[in-house]
Short mmCIF file of C-alpha atoms in Angstrom, two decimals:
data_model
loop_
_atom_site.label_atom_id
_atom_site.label_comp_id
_atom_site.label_asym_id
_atom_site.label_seq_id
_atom_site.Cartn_x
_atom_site.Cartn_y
_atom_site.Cartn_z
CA UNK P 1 41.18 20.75 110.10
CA UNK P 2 40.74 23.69 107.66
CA UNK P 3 37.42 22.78 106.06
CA UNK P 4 35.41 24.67 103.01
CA UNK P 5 31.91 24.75 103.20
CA UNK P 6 31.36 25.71 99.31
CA UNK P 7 29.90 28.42 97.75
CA UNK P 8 26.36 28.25 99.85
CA UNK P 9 24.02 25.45 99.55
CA UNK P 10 24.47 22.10 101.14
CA UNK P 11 24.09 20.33 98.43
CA UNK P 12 27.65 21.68 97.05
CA UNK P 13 29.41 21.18 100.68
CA UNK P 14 31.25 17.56 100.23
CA UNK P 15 30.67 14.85 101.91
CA UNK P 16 34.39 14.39 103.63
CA UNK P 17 33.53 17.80 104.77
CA UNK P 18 30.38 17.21 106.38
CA UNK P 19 31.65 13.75 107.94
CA UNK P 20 35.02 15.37 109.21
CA UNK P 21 32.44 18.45 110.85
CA UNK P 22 30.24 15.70 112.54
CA UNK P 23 33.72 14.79 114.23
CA UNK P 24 34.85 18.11 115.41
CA UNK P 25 34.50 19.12 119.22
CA UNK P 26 35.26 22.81 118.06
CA UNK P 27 34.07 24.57 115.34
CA UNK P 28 35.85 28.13 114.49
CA UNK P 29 35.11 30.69 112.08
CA UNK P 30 33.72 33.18 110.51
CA UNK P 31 29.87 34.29 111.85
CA UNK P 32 27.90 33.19 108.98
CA UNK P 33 30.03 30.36 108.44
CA UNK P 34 29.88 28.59 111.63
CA UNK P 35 26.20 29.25 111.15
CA UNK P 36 26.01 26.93 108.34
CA UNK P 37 27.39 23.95 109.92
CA UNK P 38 24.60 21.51 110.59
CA UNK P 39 24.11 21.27 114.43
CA UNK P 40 26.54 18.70 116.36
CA UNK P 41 27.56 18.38 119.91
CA UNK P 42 30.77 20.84 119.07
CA UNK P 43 31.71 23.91 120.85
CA UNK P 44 31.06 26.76 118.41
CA UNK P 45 33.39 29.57 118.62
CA UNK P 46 32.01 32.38 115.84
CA UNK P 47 34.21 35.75 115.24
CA UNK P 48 33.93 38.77 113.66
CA UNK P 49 35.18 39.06 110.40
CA UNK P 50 39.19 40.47 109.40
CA UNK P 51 40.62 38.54 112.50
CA UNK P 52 42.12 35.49 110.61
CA UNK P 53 45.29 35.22 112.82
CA UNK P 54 43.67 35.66 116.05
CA UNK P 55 41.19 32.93 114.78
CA UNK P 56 43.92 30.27 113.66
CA UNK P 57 45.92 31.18 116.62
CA UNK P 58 42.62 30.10 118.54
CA UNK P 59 42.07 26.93 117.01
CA UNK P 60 46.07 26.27 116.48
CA UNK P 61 45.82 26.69 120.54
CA UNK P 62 42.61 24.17 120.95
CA UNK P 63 43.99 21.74 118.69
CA UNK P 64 47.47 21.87 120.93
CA UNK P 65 45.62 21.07 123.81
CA UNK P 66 43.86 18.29 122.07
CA UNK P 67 40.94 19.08 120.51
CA UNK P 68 39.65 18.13 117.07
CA UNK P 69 39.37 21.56 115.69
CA UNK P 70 37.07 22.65 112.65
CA UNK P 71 38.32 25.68 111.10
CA UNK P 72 35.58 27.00 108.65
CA UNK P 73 35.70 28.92 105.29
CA UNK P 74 33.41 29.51 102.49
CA UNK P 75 34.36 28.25 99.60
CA UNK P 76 37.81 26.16 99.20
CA UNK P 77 39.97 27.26 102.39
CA UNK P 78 42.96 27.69 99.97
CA UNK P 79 41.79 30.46 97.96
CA UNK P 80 41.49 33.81 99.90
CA UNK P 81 40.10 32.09 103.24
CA UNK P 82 41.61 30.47 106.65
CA UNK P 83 44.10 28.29 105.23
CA UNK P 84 47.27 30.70 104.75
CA UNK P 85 46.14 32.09 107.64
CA UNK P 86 46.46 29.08 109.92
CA UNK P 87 49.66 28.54 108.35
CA UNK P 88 50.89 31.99 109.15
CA UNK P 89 49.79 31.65 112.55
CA UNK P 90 52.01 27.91 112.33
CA UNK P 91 55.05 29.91 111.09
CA UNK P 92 55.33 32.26 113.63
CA UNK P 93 53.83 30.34 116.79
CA UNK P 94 54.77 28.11 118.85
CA UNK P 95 57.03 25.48 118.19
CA UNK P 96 54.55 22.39 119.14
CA UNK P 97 52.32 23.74 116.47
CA UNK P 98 54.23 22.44 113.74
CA UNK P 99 53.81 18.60 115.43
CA UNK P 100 50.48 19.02 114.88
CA UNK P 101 48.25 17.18 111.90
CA UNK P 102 46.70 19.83 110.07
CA UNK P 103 44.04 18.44 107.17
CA UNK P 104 43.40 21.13 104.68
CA UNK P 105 39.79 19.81 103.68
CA UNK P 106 38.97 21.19 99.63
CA UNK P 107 35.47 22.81 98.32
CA UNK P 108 34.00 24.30 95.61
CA UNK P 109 35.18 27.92 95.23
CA UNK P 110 32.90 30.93 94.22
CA UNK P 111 34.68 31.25 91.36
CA UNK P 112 33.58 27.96 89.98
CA UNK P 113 30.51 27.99 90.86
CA UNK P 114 29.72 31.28 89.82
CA UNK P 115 31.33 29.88 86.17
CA UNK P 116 29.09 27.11 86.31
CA UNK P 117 25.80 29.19 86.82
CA UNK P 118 26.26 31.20 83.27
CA UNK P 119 28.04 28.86 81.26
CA UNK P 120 32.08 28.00 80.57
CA UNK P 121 33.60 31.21 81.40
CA UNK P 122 36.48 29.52 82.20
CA UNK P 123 36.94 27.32 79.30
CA UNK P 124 41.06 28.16 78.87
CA UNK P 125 43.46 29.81 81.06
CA UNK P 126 42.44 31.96 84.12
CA UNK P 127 43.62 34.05 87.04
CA UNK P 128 42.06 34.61 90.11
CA UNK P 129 42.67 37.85 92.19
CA UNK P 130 41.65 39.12 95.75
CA UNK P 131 40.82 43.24 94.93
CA UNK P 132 41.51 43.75 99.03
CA UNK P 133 43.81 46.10 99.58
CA UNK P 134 43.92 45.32 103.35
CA UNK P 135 46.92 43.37 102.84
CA UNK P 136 48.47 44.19 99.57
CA UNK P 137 48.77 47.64 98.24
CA UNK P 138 47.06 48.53 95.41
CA UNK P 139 49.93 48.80 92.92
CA UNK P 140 50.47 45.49 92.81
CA UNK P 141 46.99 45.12 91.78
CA UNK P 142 47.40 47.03 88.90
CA UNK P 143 50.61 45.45 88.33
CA UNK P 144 49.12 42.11 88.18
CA UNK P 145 45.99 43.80 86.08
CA UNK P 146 48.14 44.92 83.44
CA UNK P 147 49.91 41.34 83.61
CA UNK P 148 46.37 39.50 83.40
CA UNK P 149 45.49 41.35 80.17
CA UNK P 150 49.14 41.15 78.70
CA UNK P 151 48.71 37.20 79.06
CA UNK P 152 44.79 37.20 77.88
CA UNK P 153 43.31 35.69 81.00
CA UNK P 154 40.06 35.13 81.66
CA UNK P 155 40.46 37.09 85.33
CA UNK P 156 37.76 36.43 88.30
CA UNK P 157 37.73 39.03 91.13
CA UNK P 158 37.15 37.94 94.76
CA UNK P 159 36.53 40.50 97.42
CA UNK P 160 35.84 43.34 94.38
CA UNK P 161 34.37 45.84 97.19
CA UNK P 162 33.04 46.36 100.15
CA UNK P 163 32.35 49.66 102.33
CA UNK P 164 35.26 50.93 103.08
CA UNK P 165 36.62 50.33 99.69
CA UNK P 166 33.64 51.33 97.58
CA UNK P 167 35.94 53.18 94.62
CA UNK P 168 38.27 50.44 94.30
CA UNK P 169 36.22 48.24 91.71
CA UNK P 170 35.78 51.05 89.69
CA UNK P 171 39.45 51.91 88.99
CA UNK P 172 40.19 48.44 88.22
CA UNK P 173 37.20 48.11 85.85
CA UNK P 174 38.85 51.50 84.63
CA UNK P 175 41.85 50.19 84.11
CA UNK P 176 40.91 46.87 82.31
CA UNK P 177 39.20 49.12 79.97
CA UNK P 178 41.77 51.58 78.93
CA UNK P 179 44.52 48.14 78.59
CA UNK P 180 42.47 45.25 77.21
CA UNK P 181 39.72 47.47 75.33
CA UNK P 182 36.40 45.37 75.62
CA UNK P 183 35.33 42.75 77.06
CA UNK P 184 32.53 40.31 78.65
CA UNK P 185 31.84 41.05 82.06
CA UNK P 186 29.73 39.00 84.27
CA UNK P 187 28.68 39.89 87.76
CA UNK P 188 27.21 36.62 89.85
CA UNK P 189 25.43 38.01 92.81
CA UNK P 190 25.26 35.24 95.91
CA UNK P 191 24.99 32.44 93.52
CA UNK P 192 22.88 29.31 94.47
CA UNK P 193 21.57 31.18 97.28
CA UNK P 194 17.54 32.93 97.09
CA UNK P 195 18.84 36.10 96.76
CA UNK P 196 21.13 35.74 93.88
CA UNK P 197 21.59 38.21 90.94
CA UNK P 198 23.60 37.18 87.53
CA UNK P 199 24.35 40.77 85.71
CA UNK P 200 25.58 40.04 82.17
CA UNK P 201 27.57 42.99 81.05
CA UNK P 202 30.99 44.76 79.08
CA UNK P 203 34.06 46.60 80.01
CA UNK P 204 32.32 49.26 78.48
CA UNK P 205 28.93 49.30 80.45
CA UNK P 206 29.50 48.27 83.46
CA UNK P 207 27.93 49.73 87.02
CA UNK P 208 30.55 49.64 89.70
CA UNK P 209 27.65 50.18 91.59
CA UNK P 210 25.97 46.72 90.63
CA UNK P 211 29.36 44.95 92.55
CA UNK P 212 29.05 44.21 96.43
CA UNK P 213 31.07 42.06 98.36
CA UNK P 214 28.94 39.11 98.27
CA UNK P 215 29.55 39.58 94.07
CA UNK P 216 32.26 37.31 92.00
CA UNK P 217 33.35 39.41 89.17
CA UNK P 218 34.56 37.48 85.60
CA UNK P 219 36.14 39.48 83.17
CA UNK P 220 36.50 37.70 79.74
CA UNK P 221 39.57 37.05 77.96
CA UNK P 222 39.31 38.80 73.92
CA UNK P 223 37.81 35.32 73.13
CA UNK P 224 35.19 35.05 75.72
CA UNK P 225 31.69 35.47 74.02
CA UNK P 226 27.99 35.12 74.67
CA UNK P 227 25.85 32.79 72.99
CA UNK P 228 22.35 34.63 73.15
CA UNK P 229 19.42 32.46 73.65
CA UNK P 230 15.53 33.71 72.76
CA UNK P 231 13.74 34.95 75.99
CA UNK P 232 16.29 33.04 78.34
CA UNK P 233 19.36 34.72 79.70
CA UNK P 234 22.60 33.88 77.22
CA UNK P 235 25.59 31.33 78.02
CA UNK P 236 29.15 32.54 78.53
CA UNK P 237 31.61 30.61 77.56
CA UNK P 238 35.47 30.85 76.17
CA UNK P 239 36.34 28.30 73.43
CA UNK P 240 39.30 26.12 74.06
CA UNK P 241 40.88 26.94 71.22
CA UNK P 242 43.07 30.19 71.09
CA UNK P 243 45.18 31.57 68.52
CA UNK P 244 48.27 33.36 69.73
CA UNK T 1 24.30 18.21 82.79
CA UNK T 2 27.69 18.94 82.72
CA UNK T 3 28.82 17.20 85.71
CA UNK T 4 32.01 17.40 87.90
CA UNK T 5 33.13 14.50 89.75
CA UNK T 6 35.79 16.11 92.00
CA UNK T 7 39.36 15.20 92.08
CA UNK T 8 39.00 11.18 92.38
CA UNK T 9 37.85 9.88 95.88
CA UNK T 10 33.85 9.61 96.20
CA UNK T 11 34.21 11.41 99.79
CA UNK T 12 34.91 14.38 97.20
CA UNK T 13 32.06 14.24 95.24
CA UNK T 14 29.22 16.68 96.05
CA UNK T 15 25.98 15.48 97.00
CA UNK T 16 24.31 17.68 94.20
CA UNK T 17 26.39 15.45 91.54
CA UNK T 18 25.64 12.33 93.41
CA UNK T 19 21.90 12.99 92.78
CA UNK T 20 22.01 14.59 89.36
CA UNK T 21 23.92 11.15 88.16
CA UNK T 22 21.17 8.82 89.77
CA UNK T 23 18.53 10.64 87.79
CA UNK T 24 20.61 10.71 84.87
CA UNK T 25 19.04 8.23 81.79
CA UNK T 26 22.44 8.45 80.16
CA UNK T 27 26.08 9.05 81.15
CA UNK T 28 28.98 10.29 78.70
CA UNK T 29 32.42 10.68 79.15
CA UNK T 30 35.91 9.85 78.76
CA UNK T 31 36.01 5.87 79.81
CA UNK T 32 38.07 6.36 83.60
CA UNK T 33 35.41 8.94 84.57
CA UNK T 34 31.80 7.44 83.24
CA UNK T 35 33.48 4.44 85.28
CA UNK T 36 33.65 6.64 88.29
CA UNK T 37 29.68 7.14 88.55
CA UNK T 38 27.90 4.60 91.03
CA UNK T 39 26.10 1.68 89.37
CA UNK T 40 22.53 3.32 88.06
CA UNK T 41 19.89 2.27 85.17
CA UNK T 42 21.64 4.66 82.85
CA UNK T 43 22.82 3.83 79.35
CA UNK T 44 26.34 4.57 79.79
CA UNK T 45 28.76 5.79 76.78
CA UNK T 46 32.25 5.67 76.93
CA UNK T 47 34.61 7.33 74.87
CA UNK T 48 38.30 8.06 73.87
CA UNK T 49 40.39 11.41 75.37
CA UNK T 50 40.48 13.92 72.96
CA UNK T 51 37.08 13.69 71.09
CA UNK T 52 35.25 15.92 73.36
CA UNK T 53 33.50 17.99 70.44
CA UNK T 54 31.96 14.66 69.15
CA UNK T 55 31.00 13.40 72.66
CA UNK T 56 29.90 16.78 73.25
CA UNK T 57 27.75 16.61 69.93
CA UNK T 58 26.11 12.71 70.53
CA UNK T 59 25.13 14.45 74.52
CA UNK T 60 23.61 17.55 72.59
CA UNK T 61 21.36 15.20 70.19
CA UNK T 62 20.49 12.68 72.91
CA UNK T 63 19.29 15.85 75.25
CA UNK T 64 17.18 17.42 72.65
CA UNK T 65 15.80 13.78 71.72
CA UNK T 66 14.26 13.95 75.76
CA UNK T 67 17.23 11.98 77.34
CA UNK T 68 18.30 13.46 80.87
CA UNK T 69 22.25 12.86 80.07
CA UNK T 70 24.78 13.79 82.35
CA UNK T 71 28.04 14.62 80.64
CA UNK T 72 31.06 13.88 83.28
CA UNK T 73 34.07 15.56 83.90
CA UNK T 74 36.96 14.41 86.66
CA UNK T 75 37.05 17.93 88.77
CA UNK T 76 35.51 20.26 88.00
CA UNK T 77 33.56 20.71 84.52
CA UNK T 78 34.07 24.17 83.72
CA UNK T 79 38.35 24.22 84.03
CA UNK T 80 39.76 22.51 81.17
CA UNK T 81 36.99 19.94 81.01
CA UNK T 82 33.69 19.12 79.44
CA UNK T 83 31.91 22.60 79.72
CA UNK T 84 33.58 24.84 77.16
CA UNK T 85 33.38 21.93 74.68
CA UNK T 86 29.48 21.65 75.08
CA UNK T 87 29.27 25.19 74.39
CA UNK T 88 30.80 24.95 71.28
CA UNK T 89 29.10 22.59 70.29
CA UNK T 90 25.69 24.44 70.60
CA UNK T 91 26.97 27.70 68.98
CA UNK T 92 28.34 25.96 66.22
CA UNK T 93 25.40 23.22 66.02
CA UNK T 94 21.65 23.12 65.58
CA UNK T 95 19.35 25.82 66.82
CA UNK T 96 17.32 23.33 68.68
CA UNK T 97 20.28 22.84 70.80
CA UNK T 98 19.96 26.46 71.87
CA UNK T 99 16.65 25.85 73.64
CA UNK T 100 17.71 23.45 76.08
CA UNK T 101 17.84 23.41 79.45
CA UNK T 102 22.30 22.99 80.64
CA UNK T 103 22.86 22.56 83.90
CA UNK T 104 26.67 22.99 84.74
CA UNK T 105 27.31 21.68 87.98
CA UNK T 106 30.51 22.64 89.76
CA UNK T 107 33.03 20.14 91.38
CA UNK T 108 36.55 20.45 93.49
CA UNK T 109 38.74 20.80 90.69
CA UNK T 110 42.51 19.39 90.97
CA UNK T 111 44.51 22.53 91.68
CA UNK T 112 41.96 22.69 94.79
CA UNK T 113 43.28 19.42 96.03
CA UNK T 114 46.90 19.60 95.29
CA UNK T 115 46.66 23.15 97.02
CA UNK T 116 44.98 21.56 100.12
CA UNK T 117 47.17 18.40 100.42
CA UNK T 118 50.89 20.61 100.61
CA UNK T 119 49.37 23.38 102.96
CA UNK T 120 47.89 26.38 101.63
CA UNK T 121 49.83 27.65 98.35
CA UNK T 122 47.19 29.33 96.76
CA UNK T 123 46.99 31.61 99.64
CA UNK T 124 47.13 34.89 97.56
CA UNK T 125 46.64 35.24 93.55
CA UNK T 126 47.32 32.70 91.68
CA UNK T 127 47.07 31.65 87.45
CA UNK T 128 45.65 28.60 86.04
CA UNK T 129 47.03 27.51 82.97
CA UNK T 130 47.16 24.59 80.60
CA UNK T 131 49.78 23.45 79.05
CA UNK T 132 48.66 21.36 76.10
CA UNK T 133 49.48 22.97 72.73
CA UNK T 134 46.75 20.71 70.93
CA UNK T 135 44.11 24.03 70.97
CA UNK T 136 46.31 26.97 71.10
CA UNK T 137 50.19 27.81 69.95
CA UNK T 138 53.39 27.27 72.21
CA UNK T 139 53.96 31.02 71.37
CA UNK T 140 50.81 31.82 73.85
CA UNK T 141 51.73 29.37 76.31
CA UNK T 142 55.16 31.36 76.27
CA UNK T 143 53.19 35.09 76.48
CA UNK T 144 51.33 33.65 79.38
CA UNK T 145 53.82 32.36 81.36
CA UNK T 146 55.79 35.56 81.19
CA UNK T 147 52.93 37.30 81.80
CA UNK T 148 52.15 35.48 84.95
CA UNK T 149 56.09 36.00 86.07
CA UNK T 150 55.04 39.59 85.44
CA UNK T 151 52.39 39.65 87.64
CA UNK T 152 54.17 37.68 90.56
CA UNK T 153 51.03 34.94 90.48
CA UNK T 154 51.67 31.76 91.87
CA UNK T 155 50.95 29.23 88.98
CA UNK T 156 49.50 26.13 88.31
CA UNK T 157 49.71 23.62 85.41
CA UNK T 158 47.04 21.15 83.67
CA UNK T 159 48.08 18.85 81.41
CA UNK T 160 51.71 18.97 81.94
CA UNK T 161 52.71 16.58 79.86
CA UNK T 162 51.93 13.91 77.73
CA UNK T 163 53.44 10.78 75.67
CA UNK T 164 53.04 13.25 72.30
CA UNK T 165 54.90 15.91 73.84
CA UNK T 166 56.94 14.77 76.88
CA UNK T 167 59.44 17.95 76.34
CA UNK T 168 57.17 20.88 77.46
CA UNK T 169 57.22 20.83 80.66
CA UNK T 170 60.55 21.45 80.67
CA UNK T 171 60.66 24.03 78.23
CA UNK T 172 58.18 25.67 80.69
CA UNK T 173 60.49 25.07 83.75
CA UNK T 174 63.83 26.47 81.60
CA UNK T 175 61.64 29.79 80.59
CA UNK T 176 59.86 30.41 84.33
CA UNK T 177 63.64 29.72 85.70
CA UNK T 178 64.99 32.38 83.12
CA UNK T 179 62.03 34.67 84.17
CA UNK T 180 61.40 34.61 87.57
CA UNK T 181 64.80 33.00 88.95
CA UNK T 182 63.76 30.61 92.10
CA UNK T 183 60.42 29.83 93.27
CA UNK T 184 59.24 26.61 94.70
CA UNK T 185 57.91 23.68 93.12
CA UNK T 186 55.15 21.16 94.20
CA UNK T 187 54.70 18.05 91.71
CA UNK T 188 50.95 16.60 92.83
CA UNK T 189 50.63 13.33 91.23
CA UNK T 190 47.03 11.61 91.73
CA UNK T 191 46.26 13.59 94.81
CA UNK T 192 44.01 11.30 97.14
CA UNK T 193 44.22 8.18 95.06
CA UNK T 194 46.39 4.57 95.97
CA UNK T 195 49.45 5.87 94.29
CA UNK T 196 49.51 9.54 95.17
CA UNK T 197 53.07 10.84 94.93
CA UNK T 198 54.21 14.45 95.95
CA UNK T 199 57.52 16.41 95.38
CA UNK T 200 58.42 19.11 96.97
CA UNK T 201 60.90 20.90 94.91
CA UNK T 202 62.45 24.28 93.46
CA UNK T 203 62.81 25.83 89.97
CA UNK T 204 66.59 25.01 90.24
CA UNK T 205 65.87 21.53 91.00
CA UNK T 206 63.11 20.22 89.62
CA UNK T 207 63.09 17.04 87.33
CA UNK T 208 60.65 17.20 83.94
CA UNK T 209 60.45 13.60 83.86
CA UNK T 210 59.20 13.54 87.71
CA UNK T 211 55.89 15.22 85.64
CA UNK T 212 53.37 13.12 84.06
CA UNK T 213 49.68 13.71 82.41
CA UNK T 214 48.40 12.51 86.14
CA UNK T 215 50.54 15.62 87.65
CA UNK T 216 49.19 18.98 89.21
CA UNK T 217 52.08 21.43 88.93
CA UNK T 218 52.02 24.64 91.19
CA UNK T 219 54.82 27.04 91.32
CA UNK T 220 55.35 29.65 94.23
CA UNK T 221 54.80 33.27 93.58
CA UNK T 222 58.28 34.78 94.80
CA UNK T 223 56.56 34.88 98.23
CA UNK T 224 55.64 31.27 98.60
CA UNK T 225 57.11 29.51 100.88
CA UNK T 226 58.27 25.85 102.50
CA UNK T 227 57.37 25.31 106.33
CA UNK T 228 59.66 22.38 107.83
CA UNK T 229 59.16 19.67 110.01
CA UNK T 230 60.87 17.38 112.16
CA UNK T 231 60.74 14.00 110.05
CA UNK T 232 57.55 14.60 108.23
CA UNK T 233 56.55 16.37 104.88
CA UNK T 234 56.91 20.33 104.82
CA UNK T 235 53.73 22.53 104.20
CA UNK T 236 53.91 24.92 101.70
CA UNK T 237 51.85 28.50 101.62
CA UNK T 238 51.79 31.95 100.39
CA UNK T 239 51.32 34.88 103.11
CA UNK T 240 48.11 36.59 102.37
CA UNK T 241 50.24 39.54 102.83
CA UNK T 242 52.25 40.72 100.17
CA UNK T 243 54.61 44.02 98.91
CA UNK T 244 54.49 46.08 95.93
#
């Protein structure tokens, strides 16, 4: 099983995913993540972060032997978490692997909740982009930058910095600025959670310095607008209608 | 409230919505989702597709009248739902409207679940699109979808189709097979439900009348990929690595 454990609280983690946890006799993942899994009678198996393969290969390998394996993720596993990586790890293992049943278990995604918390961001079309260049270079980021603005997208960044990659957001919000012109930006700091942080900002004024990993970065389409509210913070939202 | 009930089953829905609804003194929403929320002492109100400004309206003036009113959405609220058309509705309606308190609760939306029942497709960046022309031209739908063959984004399709305008979807198919040659093709039809139905296909190959308004259509960036089996379903993913 490839199970996401939402954005953060428990309250957003659903309940297949909970039951289908209680059931596991492993539990793989991620630190933090296998921290938040409520305690069970499971082996826990916690790993440093950037070793996805060795991870899936792990569980792949439990599960083989007969185990009911919990493979953890933040989030939805689909969307830049352990579910292409398990099914790398399927594609170029071992044969048996591909007799196995592998349950792909769906939860809320940052991006959605972070859209939530400040209104309807995402109120028409969208794309959603990893800004990692571990395992992409970064020209086709820009390449699918320049193709985000030429189609209008609302665009959400996941994975818009980190330490080793501190510059990167910068040139992108660089970028953005010099092809689409202005825009809303929003950056929602570890949403739901007691330290979070919503920074409502523009092309034009934002502080690459204000992005950390833990941040989800929206960039309005040219129709994305704020509805300002007296003494409270303002919505976000993008009307459903577009001209073209 | 603004509430997303996930893509159908109730193992899907998140505890936060669960509670929200019981607290809720009135429910609103299209007639199939208001009869997805668990008996309760709420007034409900039903309504007809396709008059979400007005159902967004009678919400707004029930709200500022002291009514806790949940607003439901299948999914999640915020993509191609009930969120965006609240927000309209308070910028363009009463300033009353502007002090109250929205809650937008998130919810697994359906590209989430179509992704996790075929494998793991959304494994790198993908597009979200609709493809109803009822809000915006067929000429943007075009500069999107080109856009998104630009940027090599896997892609995925609300509102396919419809009884009013049966022939998009192909026109959508015959321009993405112009543009971006072959890619796979994954039809999700009411993903966890009775009579879920899924079709693994190709550009080449796909039928438009094997699409209905019930369908999730994804389409493989050129790196997406089928995974075969011995007598059972394929899984389909995108490597997390990717080329220039």
């Amino acid at each position: 099983m490839v199970i996401g454990l939402g954005p953060g609280p428990a309250r957003q983690v659903t309940p297949e995913a909970s039951q289908l946890l209680a059931e596991a006799t492993d539990i793989i993942g991620y630190g933090p993540y296998v921290d938040r899994v409520p305690p069970s009678a499971a082996r826990r198996h916690a790993s440093d972060n950037r070793v996805e393969l060795d991870r899936a290969r792990q569980a792949l390998t439990l599960a083989a032997d007969g185990a009911r394996v919990a493979v953890v993720s933040g989030g939805d596993p689909g969307v830049f978490a352990m579910a292409a990586a398990v099914f790398e790890a399927v594609e170029s293992g071992e044969e048996a692997w591909r007799e196995l049943d592998i349950l792909v278990v769906p939860g809320v995604t940052a991006v959605l909740a972070a859209a939530a918390r400040v209104g309807a961001p995402l109120g028409h079309d969208f794309c959603v982009l990893s800004l990692s260049d571990n395992l992409k270079p970064w020209s086709l980021i820009e390449k699918r930058l320049s193709a985000a603005v030429a189609g209008d997208f609302v665009i959400a960044f996941y994975n818009p910095a980190s330490k080793a990659r501190p510059e990167q957001i910068g040139k992108a919000f660089a970028q953005l600025r010099r092809e689409a012109g202005e825009r809303v930006v929003v950056l929602a700091k570890a949403v739901g959670r007691p330290d979070e942080e919503i920074v409502y900002t523009s092309l034009a004024s934002v502080e690459p310095g204000d992005v950390d990993m833990r941040t989800l970065v929206l960039i309005g389409s040219s129709q994305t607008r704020l509805i300002e509210r007296e003494e409270r913070e303002p919505w976000v939202y993008t009307p459903r209608r577009a001209e073209g």
